[in-house]
Amino acid sequence: EAQVTQNPRYLITVTGKKLTVTCSQNMNHEYMSWYRQDPGLGLRQIYYSMNVEVTDKGDVPEGYKVSRKEKRNFPLILESPSPNQTSLYFCASGQGQGTDTQYFGPGTRLTVL
Amino acid sequence: GENVEQHPSTLSVQEGDSAVIKCTYSDSASNYFPWYKQELGKRPQLIIDIRSNVGEKKDQRIAVTLNKTAKHFSLHITETQPEDSAVYFCAATLSGSARQLTFGSGTQLTVLP
């Protein structure tokens, strides 16, 4: 089944404790992206990647890191999480340069205390 | 960069009535405009998209119109049903440019039985 998976789905952590949210897709998509969703603010892009070893900043990259060592994986890293990073995070993938249909993962709800 | 404004933020309609959601964008170069639907607790999913070489596109009860001169596009849902209740997001980008997809802030549509 074609899909985008994220893990974990729910995470409660404390300020400053490094964490990684994994994202994997099995559709051989070149494009992958991370978004955060906050009430009233819609979906804001954190980072995106056009292909392996190619990443670029979105609208809200501060406090986040990503890597794209393999085509199928695009982990999101929070080196020192802070409470303002409490949010719902979505990973997405798509063909081409992201301007075709984007397929979203199930979401990761992160709470930073 | 691109800026997308979406209105209204909430919309309630009676079952069977029509619903219209409007978006404006700032970058006249943008030429790809998708709409995503997000049901409660679920991931966003593409429902329809339009490219700037057409002014209108229909898919059963949903349609999207685009006015490039005025830089706005709209989602029209006819004969609304309870299962149409969801958050709808518009987005805009320049296809093939390696630019990010910019989302509007979302519209919570409630269809009242």
mmCIF file of C-alpha atoms in Angstrom:
data_model
loop_
_atom_site.group_PDB
_atom_site.id
_atom_site.type_symbol
_atom_site.label_atom_id
_atom_site.label_comp_id
_atom_site.label_asym_id
_atom_site.label_seq_id
_atom_site.Cartn_x
_atom_site.Cartn_y
_atom_site.Cartn_z
ATOM 1 C CA GLU A 1 0.000 0.000 0.000
ATOM 2 C CA ALA A 2 1.339 3.436 -0.971
ATOM 3 C CA GLN A 3 1.744 5.498 2.157
ATOM 4 C CA VAL A 4 3.634 8.004 4.252
ATOM 5 C CA THR A 5 4.355 6.924 7.807
ATOM 6 C CA GLN A 6 5.457 8.948 10.805
ATOM 7 C CA ASN A 7 6.694 7.903 14.217
ATOM 8 C CA PRO A 8 5.924 8.478 16.939
ATOM 9 C CA ARG A 9 2.296 9.550 16.586
ATOM 10 C CA TYR A 10 2.231 11.149 20.027
ATOM 11 C CA LEU A 11 5.121 12.445 22.101
ATOM 12 C CA ILE A 12 5.347 14.315 25.374
ATOM 13 C CA THR A 13 8.804 15.536 26.266
ATOM 14 C CA VAL A 14 10.586 18.174 28.329
ATOM 15 C CA THR A 15 12.404 21.314 27.312
ATOM 16 C CA GLY A 16 15.882 20.686 25.969
ATOM 17 C CA LYS A 17 15.637 16.928 25.426
ATOM 18 C CA LYS A 18 16.643 16.137 21.854
ATOM 19 C CA LEU A 19 14.114 14.237 19.814
ATOM 20 C CA THR A 20 13.638 12.891 16.296
ATOM 21 C CA VAL A 21 10.394 12.336 14.424
ATOM 22 C CA THR A 22 10.801 9.882 11.598
ATOM 23 C CA CYS A 23 9.064 10.056 8.217
ATOM 24 C CA SER A 24 9.141 7.396 5.551
ATOM 25 C CA GLN A 25 7.415 7.017 2.178
ATOM 26 C CA ASN A 26 7.243 4.009 -0.123
ATOM 27 C CA MET A 27 6.170 5.803 -3.309
ATOM 28 C CA ASN A 28 9.655 6.677 -4.594
ATOM 29 C CA HIS A 29 8.807 10.371 -4.377
ATOM 30 C CA GLU A 30 11.552 12.923 -4.911
ATOM 31 C CA TYR A 31 9.867 15.625 -2.833
ATOM 32 C CA MET A 32 9.369 15.478 0.922
ATOM 33 C CA SER A 33 8.375 18.169 3.369
ATOM 34 C CA TRP A 34 7.604 18.888 7.012
ATOM 35 C CA TYR A 35 4.760 21.123 8.179
ATOM 36 C CA ARG A 36 3.503 22.211 11.539
ATOM 37 C CA GLN A 37 -0.163 22.901 12.121
ATOM 38 C CA ASP A 38 -1.310 25.335 14.794
ATOM 39 C CA PRO A 39 -4.864 26.615 15.377
ATOM 40 C CA GLY A 40 -5.636 29.619 13.197
ATOM 41 C CA LEU A 41 -2.291 29.459 11.404
ATOM 42 C CA GLY A 42 -2.905 26.663 8.939
ATOM 43 C CA LEU A 43 -0.053 24.521 7.685
ATOM 44 C CA ARG A 44 3.335 26.186 7.827
ATOM 45 C CA GLN A 45 6.275 24.603 6.098
ATOM 46 C CA ILE A 46 9.360 23.906 8.196
ATOM 47 C CA TYR A 47 11.766 22.310 5.716
ATOM 48 C CA TYR A 48 11.488 20.586 2.378
ATOM 49 C CA SER A 49 13.669 18.402 0.226
ATOM 50 C CA MET A 50 13.706 18.065 -3.546
ATOM 51 C CA ASN A 51 15.862 14.933 -3.514
ATOM 52 C CA VAL A 52 18.568 13.074 -1.616
ATOM 53 C CA GLU A 53 21.037 15.456 0.048
ATOM 54 C CA VAL A 54 18.984 18.480 -1.101
ATOM 55 C CA THR A 55 17.105 20.355 1.631
ATOM 56 C CA ASP A 56 15.819 23.892 1.980
ATOM 57 C CA LYS A 57 14.181 26.062 4.596
ATOM 58 C CA GLY A 58 10.477 26.713 4.626
ATOM 59 C CA ASP A 59 8.690 29.484 6.495
ATOM 60 C CA VAL A 60 9.469 28.405 10.070
ATOM 61 C CA PRO A 61 12.802 26.529 10.167
ATOM 62 C CA GLU A 62 14.160 27.937 13.442
ATOM 63 C CA GLY A 63 14.788 25.246 16.036
ATOM 64 C CA TYR A 64 14.534 22.352 13.566
ATOM 65 C CA LYS A 65 16.947 20.265 11.528
ATOM 66 C CA VAL A 66 16.356 17.725 8.785
ATOM 67 C CA SER A 67 18.386 15.297 6.737
ATOM 68 C CA ARG A 68 17.759 13.407 3.503
ATOM 69 C CA LYS A 69 20.321 10.627 3.269
ATOM 70 C CA GLU A 70 17.925 8.215 1.581
ATOM 71 C CA LYS A 71 15.089 8.922 -0.818
ATOM 72 C CA ARG A 72 12.442 7.302 1.348
ATOM 73 C CA ASN A 73 13.311 8.895 4.719
ATOM 74 C CA PHE A 74 13.160 12.481 5.914
ATOM 75 C CA PRO A 75 13.560 12.753 9.701
ATOM 76 C CA LEU A 76 12.783 15.944 11.630
ATOM 77 C CA ILE A 77 15.181 16.693 14.462
ATOM 78 C CA LEU A 78 14.577 19.030 17.389
ATOM 79 C CA GLU A 79 17.979 19.494 19.039
ATOM 80 C CA SER A 80 16.659 21.436 22.032
ATOM 81 C CA PRO A 81 12.856 21.495 22.043
ATOM 82 C CA SER A 82 11.022 24.415 23.599
ATOM 83 C CA PRO A 83 7.353 24.807 24.605
ATOM 84 C CA ASN A 84 6.634 26.944 21.510
ATOM 85 C CA GLN A 85 7.346 23.870 19.418
ATOM 86 C CA THR A 86 4.299 22.153 20.861
ATOM 87 C CA SER A 87 2.277 21.458 17.746
ATOM 88 C CA LEU A 88 0.873 18.906 15.309
ATOM 89 C CA TYR A 89 3.503 17.922 12.755
ATOM 90 C CA PHE A 90 2.864 16.480 9.310
ATOM 91 C CA CYS A 91 5.290 14.954 6.891
ATOM 92 C CA ALA A 92 4.348 14.936 3.211
ATOM 93 C CA SER A 93 5.764 13.572 -0.023
ATOM 94 C CA GLY A 94 5.100 14.161 -3.687
ATOM 95 C CA GLN A 95 6.339 13.637 -7.197
ATOM 96 C CA GLY A 96 8.506 16.196 -8.904
ATOM 97 C CA GLN A 97 9.108 19.440 -7.080
ATOM 98 C CA GLY A 98 6.179 19.360 -4.714
ATOM 99 C CA THR A 99 3.719 20.959 -7.077
ATOM 100 C CA ASP A 100 1.883 17.783 -7.784
ATOM 101 C CA THR A 101 -0.339 16.044 -5.259
ATOM 102 C CA GLN A 102 1.255 15.936 -1.833
ATOM 103 C CA TYR A 103 0.531 12.887 0.307
ATOM 104 C CA PHE A 104 0.498 13.550 4.018
ATOM 105 C CA GLY A 105 1.493 11.270 6.852
ATOM 106 C CA PRO A 106 -0.863 10.674 9.797
ATOM 107 C CA GLY A 107 0.648 13.419 11.927
ATOM 108 C CA THR A 108 2.682 13.575 15.136
ATOM 109 C CA ARG A 109 1.293 15.445 18.091
ATOM 110 C CA LEU A 110 4.208 16.852 20.106
ATOM 111 C CA THR A 111 3.937 18.411 23.531
ATOM 112 C CA VAL A 112 7.003 20.086 25.046
ATOM 113 C CA LEU A 113 6.688 20.785 28.749
ATOM 114 C CA GLY B 1 7.639 35.137 -0.881
ATOM 115 C CA GLU B 2 4.094 34.019 -1.508
ATOM 116 C CA ASN B 3 1.323 34.965 0.954
ATOM 117 C CA VAL B 4 -2.092 33.285 0.864
ATOM 118 C CA GLU B 5 -5.113 34.667 2.688
ATOM 119 C CA GLN B 6 -8.214 32.517 3.157
ATOM 120 C CA HIS B 7 -11.757 33.548 4.128
ATOM 121 C CA PRO B 8 -13.900 32.869 6.004
ATOM 122 C CA SER B 9 -12.200 31.107 8.888
ATOM 123 C CA THR B 10 -15.469 29.385 9.830
ATOM 124 C CA LEU B 11 -18.539 28.658 7.722
ATOM 125 C CA SER B 12 -21.800 26.979 8.660
ATOM 126 C CA VAL B 13 -24.352 25.969 6.042
ATOM 127 C CA GLN B 14 -27.534 23.937 6.004
ATOM 128 C CA GLU B 15 -27.359 20.532 4.392
ATOM 129 C CA GLY B 16 -28.118 20.863 0.707
ATOM 130 C CA ASP B 17 -26.960 24.480 0.466
ATOM 131 C CA SER B 18 -23.808 25.630 -1.295
ATOM 132 C CA ALA B 19 -20.564 26.688 0.372
ATOM 133 C CA VAL B 20 -17.915 29.036 -1.029
ATOM 134 C CA ILE B 21 -14.414 29.544 0.349
ATOM 135 C CA LYS B 22 -12.166 32.257 -1.069
ATOM 136 C CA CYS B 23 -8.406 32.693 -1.203
ATOM 137 C CA THR B 24 -6.171 35.471 -2.421
ATOM 138 C CA TYR B 25 -2.485 35.190 -3.200
ATOM 139 C CA SER B 26 0.237 37.785 -3.489
ATOM 140 C CA ASP B 27 2.715 36.472 -6.079
ATOM 141 C CA SER B 28 1.427 36.924 -9.619
ATOM 142 C CA ALA B 29 3.893 34.258 -10.809
ATOM 143 C CA SER B 30 2.066 31.485 -8.910
ATOM 144 C CA ASN B 31 0.306 29.092 -11.259
ATOM 145 C CA TYR B 32 -0.714 26.017 -9.238
ATOM 146 C CA PHE B 33 -3.545 26.163 -6.709
ATOM 147 C CA PRO B 34 -4.565 22.997 -4.822
ATOM 148 C CA TRP B 35 -7.273 22.555 -2.209
ATOM 149 C CA TYR B 36 -6.922 20.132 0.690
ATOM 150 C CA LYS B 37 -9.597 18.743 2.993
ATOM 151 C CA GLN B 38 -8.787 17.726 6.548
ATOM 152 C CA GLU B 39 -11.383 15.803 8.510
ATOM 153 C CA LEU B 40 -11.232 15.889 12.284
ATOM 154 C CA GLY B 41 -8.209 13.984 13.530
ATOM 155 C CA LYS B 42 -7.122 13.031 10.023
ATOM 156 C CA ARG B 43 -4.412 14.095 7.624
ATOM 157 C CA PRO B 44 -4.990 16.678 4.842
ATOM 158 C CA GLN B 45 -5.932 15.174 1.490
ATOM 159 C CA LEU B 46 -6.023 16.795 -1.928
ATOM 160 C CA ILE B 47 -9.565 17.206 -3.230
ATOM 161 C CA ILE B 48 -9.074 19.366 -6.319
ATOM 162 C CA ASP B 49 -6.459 21.579 -7.919
ATOM 163 C CA ILE B 50 -6.280 24.104 -10.729
ATOM 164 C CA ARG B 51 -3.491 25.441 -12.891
ATOM 165 C CA SER B 52 -3.436 28.941 -14.297
ATOM 166 C CA ASN B 53 -4.099 27.878 -17.861
ATOM 167 C CA VAL B 54 -7.751 27.221 -16.948
ATOM 168 C CA GLY B 55 -10.336 29.373 -15.208
ATOM 169 C CA GLU B 56 -12.553 26.687 -13.734
ATOM 170 C CA LYS B 57 -12.414 23.005 -12.898
ATOM 171 C CA LYS B 58 -15.200 20.744 -11.649
ATOM 172 C CA ASP B 59 -15.311 17.348 -10.004
ATOM 173 C CA GLN B 60 -18.833 16.244 -9.159
ATOM 174 C CA ARG B 61 -20.073 18.544 -6.376
ATOM 175 C CA ILE B 62 -16.887 20.554 -6.014
ATOM 176 C CA ALA B 63 -15.466 23.193 -8.314
ATOM 177 C CA VAL B 64 -12.629 25.662 -8.201
ATOM 178 C CA THR B 65 -12.484 28.978 -10.034
ATOM 179 C CA LEU B 66 -9.424 31.107 -10.650
ATOM 180 C CA ASN B 67 -9.135 34.793 -11.464
ATOM 181 C CA LYS B 68 -5.473 35.476 -12.245
ATOM 182 C CA THR B 69 -6.009 39.169 -12.833
ATOM 183 C CA ALA B 70 -7.448 39.650 -9.370
ATOM 184 C CA LYS B 71 -5.168 36.987 -7.867
ATOM 185 C CA HIS B 72 -7.908 35.046 -6.190
ATOM 186 C CA PHE B 73 -9.381 31.570 -6.401
ATOM 187 C CA SER B 74 -12.402 29.965 -4.798
ATOM 188 C CA LEU B 75 -13.716 26.558 -3.799
ATOM 189 C CA HIS B 76 -17.405 25.885 -4.425
ATOM 190 C CA ILE B 77 -19.226 22.941 -2.877
ATOM 191 C CA THR B 78 -22.803 22.354 -4.012
ATOM 192 C CA GLU B 79 -25.486 20.241 -2.366
ATOM 193 C CA THR B 80 -23.483 20.038 0.830
ATOM 194 C CA GLN B 81 -23.673 16.897 2.948
ATOM 195 C CA PRO B 82 -22.677 16.237 6.577
ATOM 196 C CA GLU B 83 -19.552 14.421 5.394
ATOM 197 C CA ASP B 84 -18.358 17.680 3.823
ATOM 198 C CA SER B 85 -17.792 19.016 7.348
ATOM 199 C CA ALA B 86 -14.028 19.486 7.663
ATOM 200 C CA VAL B 87 -11.254 22.058 7.523
ATOM 201 C CA TYR B 88 -10.394 23.152 3.995
ATOM 202 C CA PHE B 89 -7.013 24.622 3.053
ATOM 203 C CA CYS B 90 -6.105 26.444 -0.123
ATOM 204 C CA ALA B 91 -2.513 26.725 -1.308
ATOM 205 C CA ALA B 92 -0.463 28.376 -4.042
ATOM 206 C CA THR B 93 2.919 27.977 -5.679
ATOM 207 C CA LEU B 94 4.837 28.311 -8.926
ATOM 208 C CA SER B 95 4.844 24.902 -10.559
ATOM 209 C CA GLY B 96 8.262 23.563 -11.496
ATOM 210 C CA SER B 97 10.149 26.339 -9.758
ATOM 211 C CA ALA B 98 11.336 24.361 -6.730
ATOM 212 C CA ARG B 99 9.433 26.818 -4.563
ATOM 213 C CA GLN B 100 7.514 25.796 -1.518
ATOM 214 C CA LEU B 101 3.768 25.339 -1.373
ATOM 215 C CA THR B 102 2.194 28.121 0.729
ATOM 216 C CA PHE B 103 -1.062 27.294 2.523
ATOM 217 C CA GLY B 104 -3.909 29.508 3.661
ATOM 218 C CA SER B 105 -4.975 29.471 7.302
ATOM 219 C CA GLY B 106 -7.926 27.131 6.740
ATOM 220 C CA THR B 107 -11.728 27.257 6.823
ATOM 221 C CA GLN B 108 -13.755 25.144 9.231
ATOM 222 C CA LEU B 109 -16.876 24.133 7.309
ATOM 223 C CA THR B 110 -19.802 22.770 9.284
ATOM 224 C CA VAL B 111 -22.788 21.315 7.445
ATOM 225 C CA LEU B 112 -25.846 21.375 9.670
ATOM 226 C CA PRO B 113 -28.400 18.561 9.222
#
